[in-house]
PDB file of C-alpha atoms and ligand atoms in Angstrom:
ATOM      1  CA  MET T   1      13.575  -8.735  10.705  1.00  0.00           C
ATOM      2  CA  ASN T   2      10.197 -10.347  11.403  1.00  0.00           C
ATOM      3  CA  PRO T   3       7.030  -8.783   9.918  1.00  0.00           C
ATOM      4  CA  LYS T   4       5.666  -7.711  13.303  1.00  0.00           C
ATOM      5  CA  GLU T   5       8.789  -5.738  14.144  1.00  0.00           C
ATOM      6  CA  LEU T   6       8.827  -4.198  10.665  1.00  0.00           C
ATOM      7  CA  THR T   7       5.219  -3.027  11.062  1.00  0.00           C
ATOM      8  CA  LYS T   8       6.030  -1.509  14.440  1.00  0.00           C
ATOM      9  CA  LEU T   9       9.015   0.343  13.018  1.00  0.00           C
ATOM     10  CA  SER T  10       6.983   1.439   9.987  1.00  0.00           C
ATOM     11  CA  LYS T  11       4.342   2.963  12.283  1.00  0.00           C
ATOM     12  CA  PHE T  12       7.041   4.747  14.218  1.00  0.00           C
ATOM     13  CA  LEU T  13       8.489   6.106  10.962  1.00  0.00           C
ATOM     14  CA  SER T  14       5.030   7.363   9.945  1.00  0.00           C
ATOM     15  CA  LEU T  15       4.863   9.196  13.245  1.00  0.00           C
ATOM     16  CA  VAL T  16       8.246  10.919  12.959  1.00  0.00           C
ATOM     17  CA  LEU T  17       8.217  11.521   9.179  1.00  0.00           C
ATOM     18  CA  ARG T  18       4.665  12.867   9.067  1.00  0.00           C
ATOM     19  CA  HIS T  19       3.765  14.301  12.428  1.00  0.00           C
ATOM     20  CA  GLU T  20       6.389  14.582  15.159  1.00  0.00           C
ATOM     21  CA  PRO T  21       9.986  14.705  13.842  1.00  0.00           C
ATOM     22  CA  GLU T  22      10.932  16.597  17.010  1.00  0.00           C
ATOM     23  CA  ARG T  23      10.154  13.474  19.024  1.00  0.00           C
ATOM     24  CA  ILE T  24      13.568  12.090  17.964  1.00  0.00           C
ATOM     25  CA  GLY T  25      15.223  15.462  17.373  1.00  0.00           C
ATOM     26  CA  ILE T  26      15.208  15.450  13.553  1.00  0.00           C
ATOM     27  CA  THR T  27      14.143  18.246  11.215  1.00  0.00           C
ATOM     28  CA  LEU T  28      12.428  17.664   7.881  1.00  0.00           C
ATOM     29  CA  ASP T  29      13.313  19.991   5.005  1.00  0.00           C
ATOM     30  CA  ASN T  30      10.616  21.960   3.153  1.00  0.00           C
ATOM     31  CA  ALA T  31       9.741  18.966   1.020  1.00  0.00           C
ATOM     32  CA  GLY T  32       9.661  16.544   3.943  1.00  0.00           C
ATOM     33  CA  TRP T  33      13.069  14.908   3.367  1.00  0.00           C
ATOM     34  CA  VAL T  34      15.537  13.867   6.037  1.00  0.00           C
ATOM     35  CA  PRO T  35      19.008  12.370   5.445  1.00  0.00           C
ATOM     36  CA  VAL T  36      18.883   8.595   5.905  1.00  0.00           C
ATOM     37  CA  ILE T  37      21.938   8.540   8.173  1.00  0.00           C
ATOM     38  CA  GLU T  38      20.398  11.194  10.433  1.00  0.00           C
ATOM     39  CA  LEU T  39      17.126   9.295  10.678  1.00  0.00           C
ATOM     40  CA  ILE T  40      18.873   6.041  11.535  1.00  0.00           C
ATOM     41  CA  ALA T  41      21.137   7.663  14.135  1.00  0.00           C
ATOM     42  CA  ALA T  42      18.189   9.491  15.738  1.00  0.00           C
ATOM     43  CA  CYS T  43      16.055   6.343  15.858  1.00  0.00           C
ATOM     44  CA  GLN T  44      18.872   4.327  17.386  1.00  0.00           C
ATOM     45  CA  LYS T  45      19.442   7.026  19.976  1.00  0.00           C
ATOM     46  CA  HIS T  46      15.780   6.668  20.911  1.00  0.00           C
ATOM     47  CA  GLY T  47      15.893   2.917  21.333  1.00  0.00           C
ATOM     48  CA  LYS T  48      14.615   1.834  17.896  1.00  0.00           C
ATOM     49  CA  SER T  49      16.671  -0.849  16.200  1.00  0.00           C
ATOM     50  CA  LEU T  50      16.572   0.716  12.742  1.00  0.00           C
ATOM     51  CA  THR T  51      19.397  -0.089  10.304  1.00  0.00           C
ATOM     52  CA  VAL T  52      19.944   0.670   6.617  1.00  0.00           C
ATOM     53  CA  THR T  53      18.828  -2.868   5.814  1.00  0.00           C
ATOM     54  CA  SER T  54      15.624  -2.731   7.856  1.00  0.00           C
ATOM     55  CA  LEU T  55      14.832   0.722   6.450  1.00  0.00           C
ATOM     56  CA  GLU T  56      15.240  -0.566   2.889  1.00  0.00           C
ATOM     57  CA  GLU T  57      12.993  -3.488   3.759  1.00  0.00           C
ATOM     58  CA  ILE T  58      10.310  -1.180   5.170  1.00  0.00           C
ATOM     59  CA  VAL T  59      10.372   1.087   2.100  1.00  0.00           C
ATOM     60  CA  ALA T  60      10.204  -1.889  -0.253  1.00  0.00           C
ATOM     61  CA  THR T  61       7.512  -3.858   1.569  1.00  0.00           C
ATOM     62  CA  SER T  62       5.245  -1.140   3.023  1.00  0.00           C
ATOM     63  CA  ASP T  63       1.805  -2.228   1.804  1.00  0.00           C
ATOM     64  CA  LYS T  64       0.942   1.316   0.793  1.00  0.00           C
ATOM     65  CA  LYS T  65       4.399   2.520  -0.266  1.00  0.00           C
ATOM     66  CA  ARG T  66       4.273   5.055   2.532  1.00  0.00           C
ATOM     67  CA  PHE T  67       7.931   6.114   2.206  1.00  0.00           C
ATOM     68  CA  ALA T  68      10.298   6.958  -0.625  1.00  0.00           C
ATOM     69  CA  PHE T  69      14.051   7.428  -0.951  1.00  0.00           C
ATOM     70  CA  SER T  70      15.348  10.387  -2.956  1.00  0.00           C
ATOM     71  CA  ASP T  71      16.799   9.523  -6.373  1.00  0.00           C
ATOM     72  CA  ASP T  72      20.332   9.447  -4.958  1.00  0.00           C
ATOM     73  CA  GLY T  73      19.185   7.267  -2.048  1.00  0.00           C
ATOM     74  CA  GLN T  74      20.600   9.709   0.514  1.00  0.00           C
ATOM     75  CA  ARG T  75      17.283  10.991   1.882  1.00  0.00           C
ATOM     76  CA  ILE T  76      13.871   9.602   2.796  1.00  0.00           C
ATOM     77  CA  ARG T  77      10.387  11.056   3.244  1.00  0.00           C
ATOM     78  CA  ALA T  78       6.769  10.000   3.733  1.00  0.00           C
ATOM     79  CA  ASN T  79       4.832  10.087   0.459  1.00  0.00           C
ATOM     80  CA  GLN T  80       1.736  11.678   2.004  1.00  0.00           C
ATOM     81  CA  GLY T  81      -0.279  12.030   5.190  1.00  0.00           C
ATOM     82  CA  HIS T  82       1.726  14.778   6.888  1.00  0.00           C
ATOM     83  CA  SER T  83       0.384  17.071   9.546  1.00  0.00           C
ATOM     84  CA  VAL T  84       3.632  19.089   9.740  1.00  0.00           C
ATOM     85  CA  GLY T  85       4.076  21.880   7.200  1.00  0.00           C
ATOM     86  CA  VAL T  86       5.843  20.375   4.201  1.00  0.00           C
ATOM     87  CA  ASP T  87       5.406  21.052   0.510  1.00  0.00           C
ATOM     88  CA  LEU T  88       5.644  17.753  -1.344  1.00  0.00           C
ATOM     89  CA  GLY T  89       5.843  19.639  -4.640  1.00  0.00           C
ATOM     90  CA  LEU T  90       3.027  17.615  -6.187  1.00  0.00           C
ATOM     91  CA  THR T  91       1.775  18.776  -9.570  1.00  0.00           C
ATOM     92  CA  PRO T  92      -1.966  18.976 -10.196  1.00  0.00           C
ATOM     93  CA  VAL T  93      -3.317  16.028 -12.228  1.00  0.00           C
ATOM     94  CA  PRO T  94      -6.811  15.573 -13.698  1.00  0.00           C
ATOM     95  CA  PRO T  95      -8.571  12.870 -11.650  1.00  0.00           C
ATOM     96  CA  PRO T  96     -10.785  10.044 -12.913  1.00  0.00           C
ATOM     97  CA  GLU T  97     -14.497  10.862 -13.173  1.00  0.00           C
ATOM     98  CA  ILE T  98     -15.272   9.093  -9.887  1.00  0.00           C
ATOM     99  CA  LEU T  99     -13.135   8.683  -6.777  1.00  0.00           C
ATOM    100  CA  TYR T 100     -14.066   7.005  -3.471  1.00  0.00           C
ATOM    101  CA  HIS T 101     -13.806   7.902   0.192  1.00  0.00           C
ATOM    102  CA  GLY T 102     -14.103   5.338   2.977  1.00  0.00           C
ATOM    103  CA  THR T 103     -15.533   6.573   6.240  1.00  0.00           C
ATOM    104  CA  VAL T 104     -17.962   5.487   8.970  1.00  0.00           C
ATOM    105  CA  GLU T 105     -21.627   6.188   9.669  1.00  0.00           C
ATOM    106  CA  LYS T 106     -21.115   8.537  12.630  1.00  0.00           C
ATOM    107  CA  PHE T 107     -19.325  11.115  10.441  1.00  0.00           C
ATOM    108  CA  LEU T 108     -22.027  11.216   7.755  1.00  0.00           C
ATOM    109  CA  PRO T 109     -24.251  14.016   9.093  1.00  0.00           C
ATOM    110  CA  SER T 110     -21.264  16.322   9.409  1.00  0.00           C
ATOM    111  CA  ILE T 111     -19.809  15.239   6.043  1.00  0.00           C
ATOM    112  CA  ARG T 112     -23.171  15.803   4.337  1.00  0.00           C
ATOM    113  CA  SER T 113     -23.388  19.325   5.719  1.00  0.00           C
ATOM    114  CA  GLU T 114     -19.734  20.495   5.534  1.00  0.00           C
ATOM    115  CA  GLY T 115     -18.324  18.212   2.869  1.00  0.00           C
ATOM    116  CA  LEU T 116     -15.085  16.266   3.351  1.00  0.00           C
ATOM    117  CA  ARG T 117     -12.589  18.203   5.436  1.00  0.00           C
ATOM    118  CA  LYS T 118      -8.853  17.557   5.618  1.00  0.00           C
ATOM    119  CA  GLY T 119      -8.691  17.973   9.397  1.00  0.00           C
ATOM    120  CA  GLU T 120      -5.118  17.598  10.657  1.00  0.00           C
ATOM    121  CA  ARG T 121      -3.832  16.398   7.303  1.00  0.00           C
ATOM    122  CA  HIS T 122      -2.764  18.516   4.320  1.00  0.00           C
ATOM    123  CA  HIS T 123      -5.476  17.179   2.051  1.00  0.00           C
ATOM    124  CA  VAL T 124      -8.613  15.119   1.927  1.00  0.00           C
ATOM    125  CA  HIS T 125      -7.558  11.589   0.890  1.00  0.00           C
ATOM    126  CA  LEU T 126      -9.516   9.810  -1.844  1.00  0.00           C
ATOM    127  CA  SER T 127      -9.103   6.329  -3.324  1.00  0.00           C
ATOM    128  CA  LYS T 128      -9.196   5.235  -6.939  1.00  0.00           C
ATOM    129  CA  ASP T 129     -11.295   2.146  -6.215  1.00  0.00           C
ATOM    130  CA  GLU T 130     -13.865   0.943  -3.736  1.00  0.00           C
ATOM    131  CA  THR T 131     -11.667  -1.872  -2.399  1.00  0.00           C
ATOM    132  CA  THR T 132      -9.048   0.597  -1.218  1.00  0.00           C
ATOM    133  CA  ALA T 133     -11.703   2.916   0.220  1.00  0.00           C
ATOM    134  CA  ILE T 134     -13.209   0.025   2.197  1.00  0.00           C
ATOM    135  CA  LYS T 135      -9.802  -0.624   3.802  1.00  0.00           C
ATOM    136  CA  VAL T 136      -9.491   3.066   4.733  1.00  0.00           C
ATOM    137  CA  GLY T 137     -13.012   3.169   6.235  1.00  0.00           C
ATOM    138  CA  GLU T 138     -12.557  -0.112   8.101  1.00  0.00           C
ATOM    139  CA  ARG T 139      -9.818   1.439  10.236  1.00  0.00           C
ATOM    140  CA  ARG T 140     -12.686   3.050  12.143  1.00  0.00           C
ATOM    141  CA  GLY T 141     -15.435   0.398  12.066  1.00  0.00           C
ATOM    142  CA  GLN T 142     -18.019  -0.658   9.485  1.00  0.00           C
ATOM    143  CA  ALA T 143     -16.935   1.118   6.297  1.00  0.00           C
ATOM    144  CA  ILE T 144     -19.277   3.439   4.409  1.00  0.00           C
ATOM    145  CA  ILE T 145     -18.134   4.287   0.896  1.00  0.00           C
ATOM    146  CA  LEU T 146     -18.851   7.692  -0.588  1.00  0.00           C
ATOM    147  CA  LYS T 147     -18.585   8.299  -4.316  1.00  0.00           C
ATOM    148  CA  ILE T 148     -17.066  11.615  -5.262  1.00  0.00           C
ATOM    149  CA  ALA T 149     -17.751  13.425  -8.542  1.00  0.00           C
ATOM    150  CA  ALA T 150     -14.057  14.163  -8.994  1.00  0.00           C
ATOM    151  CA  GLY T 151     -14.259  14.828 -12.739  1.00  0.00           C
ATOM    152  CA  ARG T 152     -16.900  17.487 -12.231  1.00  0.00           C
ATOM    153  CA  MET T 153     -15.025  18.993  -9.270  1.00  0.00           C
ATOM    154  CA  HIS T 154     -11.908  19.261 -11.411  1.00  0.00           C
ATOM    155  CA  ALA T 155     -13.840  20.767 -14.331  1.00  0.00           C
ATOM    156  CA  GLU T 156     -15.196  23.346 -11.902  1.00  0.00           C
ATOM    157  CA  GLY T 157     -11.765  24.451 -10.746  1.00  0.00           C
ATOM    158  CA  HIS T 158     -10.753  22.215  -7.838  1.00  0.00           C
ATOM    159  CA  PRO T 159      -7.152  20.968  -8.215  1.00  0.00           C
ATOM    160  CA  PHE T 160      -6.303  17.319  -7.548  1.00  0.00           C
ATOM    161  CA  PHE T 161      -2.934  15.758  -6.811  1.00  0.00           C
ATOM    162  CA  LEU T 162      -1.748  12.173  -6.980  1.00  0.00           C
ATOM    163  CA  SER T 163       0.750  11.111  -4.303  1.00  0.00           C
ATOM    164  CA  ALA T 164       3.700   8.890  -5.203  1.00  0.00           C
ATOM    165  CA  ASN T 165       1.809   5.978  -3.645  1.00  0.00           C
ATOM    166  CA  GLY T 166      -1.403   6.426  -5.597  1.00  0.00           C
ATOM    167  CA  VAL T 167      -3.554   8.351  -3.095  1.00  0.00           C
ATOM    168  CA  TRP T 168      -5.703  11.104  -4.656  1.00  0.00           C
ATOM    169  CA  LEU T 169      -5.530  14.367  -2.740  1.00  0.00           C
ATOM    170  CA  THR T 170      -7.616  17.521  -2.798  1.00  0.00           C
ATOM    171  CA  ASP T 171      -8.196  20.424  -0.473  1.00  0.00           C
ATOM    172  CA  HIS T 172     -11.880  20.048   0.353  1.00  0.00           C
ATOM    173  CA  VAL T 173     -14.829  18.196  -1.153  1.00  0.00           C
ATOM    174  CA  PRO T 174     -17.961  20.384  -0.937  1.00  0.00           C
ATOM    175  CA  PRO T 175     -21.174  18.417  -0.195  1.00  0.00           C
ATOM    176  CA  ASP T 176     -22.519  18.952  -3.692  1.00  0.00           C
ATOM    177  CA  TYR T 177     -19.861  16.640  -5.156  1.00  0.00           C
ATOM    178  CA  ILE T 178     -20.611  13.746  -2.788  1.00  0.00           C
ATOM    179  CA  LEU T 179     -22.914  11.428  -4.736  1.00  0.00           C
TER     180      LEU T 179
HETATM  181  C1  HQG Y 201     -13.685  12.060   8.371  1.00  0.00           C
HETATM  182  C2  HQG Y 201      -4.439   6.154   5.809  1.00  0.00           C
HETATM  183  C3  HQG Y 201     -16.709  14.669  10.096  1.00  0.00           C
HETATM  184  C4  HQG Y 201     -13.097  11.193   7.284  1.00  0.00           C
HETATM  185  C5  HQG Y 201      -5.539   5.806   4.845  1.00  0.00           C
HETATM  186  C6  HQG Y 201     -12.168  10.297   8.084  1.00  0.00           C
HETATM  187  C7  HQG Y 201      -5.688   7.038   4.003  1.00  0.00           C
HETATM  188  C8  HQG Y 201     -15.159  14.036   8.562  1.00  0.00           C
HETATM  189  C9  HQG Y 201     -11.709  11.184   9.212  1.00  0.00           C
HETATM  190  C10 HQG Y 201      -5.166   8.135   4.880  1.00  0.00           C
HETATM  191  C11 HQG Y 201     -15.410  15.185   7.781  1.00  0.00           C
HETATM  192  C12 HQG Y 201     -10.325  11.740   8.986  1.00  0.00           C
HETATM  193  C13 HQG Y 201      -6.255   9.105   5.253  1.00  0.00           C
HETATM  194  C14 HQG Y 201     -16.391  16.095   8.250  1.00  0.00           C
HETATM  195  C15 HQG Y 201     -13.905  14.036   6.778  1.00  0.00           C
HETATM  196  N1  HQG Y 201     -17.024  15.795   9.404  1.00  0.00           N
HETATM  197  N2  HQG Y 201     -15.794  13.782   9.712  1.00  0.00           N
HETATM  198  N3  HQG Y 201     -16.716  17.216   7.583  1.00  0.00           N
HETATM  199  N4  HQG Y 201     -14.625  15.162   6.694  1.00  0.00           N
HETATM  200  N5  HQG Y 201     -14.227  13.340   7.898  1.00  0.00           N
HETATM  201  O1  HQG Y 201      -7.248   9.517   9.032  1.00  0.00           O
HETATM  202  O2  HQG Y 201      -9.257   9.572   4.850  1.00  0.00           O
HETATM  203  O3  HQG Y 201      -2.163   4.327   6.798  1.00  0.00           O
HETATM  204  O4  HQG Y 201      -7.360  12.031   8.601  1.00  0.00           O
HETATM  205  O5  HQG Y 201     -14.108  10.477   6.600  1.00  0.00           O
HETATM  206  O6  HQG Y 201      -5.233   4.670   4.079  1.00  0.00           O
HETATM  207  O7  HQG Y 201      -9.513   8.215   7.015  1.00  0.00           O
HETATM  208  O8  HQG Y 201      -1.898   6.781   7.174  1.00  0.00           O
HETATM  209  O9  HQG Y 201      -8.328  10.472   6.942  1.00  0.00           O
HETATM  210  O10 HQG Y 201     -12.859   9.181   8.610  1.00  0.00           O
HETATM  211  O11 HQG Y 201      -4.982   7.043   2.796  1.00  0.00           O
HETATM  212  O12 HQG Y 201      -0.828   5.670   5.192  1.00  0.00           O
HETATM  213  O13 HQG Y 201     -12.620  12.283   9.262  1.00  0.00           O
HETATM  214  O14 HQG Y 201      -4.648   7.509   6.050  1.00  0.00           O
HETATM  215  O15 HQG Y 201      -3.188   5.941   5.252  1.00  0.00           O
HETATM  216  O16 HQG Y 201      -9.406  10.703   9.184  1.00  0.00           O
HETATM  217  O17 HQG Y 201      -7.306   8.439   5.921  1.00  0.00           O
HETATM  218  P1  HQG Y 201      -7.998  10.698   8.509  1.00  0.00           P
HETATM  219  P2  HQG Y 201      -8.709   9.137   6.156  1.00  0.00           P
HETATM  220  P3  HQG Y 201      -1.935   5.645   6.142  1.00  0.00           P
END
């Protein structure tokens, strides 16, 4: 399958595996998994040309490793970014001293007063390096990179989680920890 089609399908999978499974009539379990055969059948029923081969290609080549198969290969889920209620079962991990968040200028006044909020997502998303944070911020315009005192936050009782694809997650970053 050509890269353009794969990207289109990958975006559609993000939509149904993170936000709107009901759009194609599938149900995610508590941990966000759906049987691969169900996903493929539901996508095909809704006009998407997804096959086992193209799904494997998407999982393997997704630039951010957005999706993962279960160990037995029978199920698939999004690694993070959900707005539907799933429990990914992530264990808390101590973060590095500094993490980064890419955003844009227009959000700064609100971020400075309320801190970083998770909005529709389950967590605030933080990056381990500035390069990644720039890519996240650039989705919305000229990127502004905020440095987060993650080590201090953790020491002061805020849990952090690391998604299977290397995104650092936390519930809320109060303004005091934004350097
Ligand atoms: C901003 C992509 C005003 C925040 C990326 C961001 C990431 C506030 C936007 C993942 C705020 C939320 C997540 C506050 C935060 N006031 N604005 N108090 N607190 N914001 O998309 O971090 O492609 O929900 O700065 O690579 O941009 O989906 O979060 O600009 O990993 O796999 O509100 O999404 O990954 O936007 O991106 P988002 P995000 P995927």
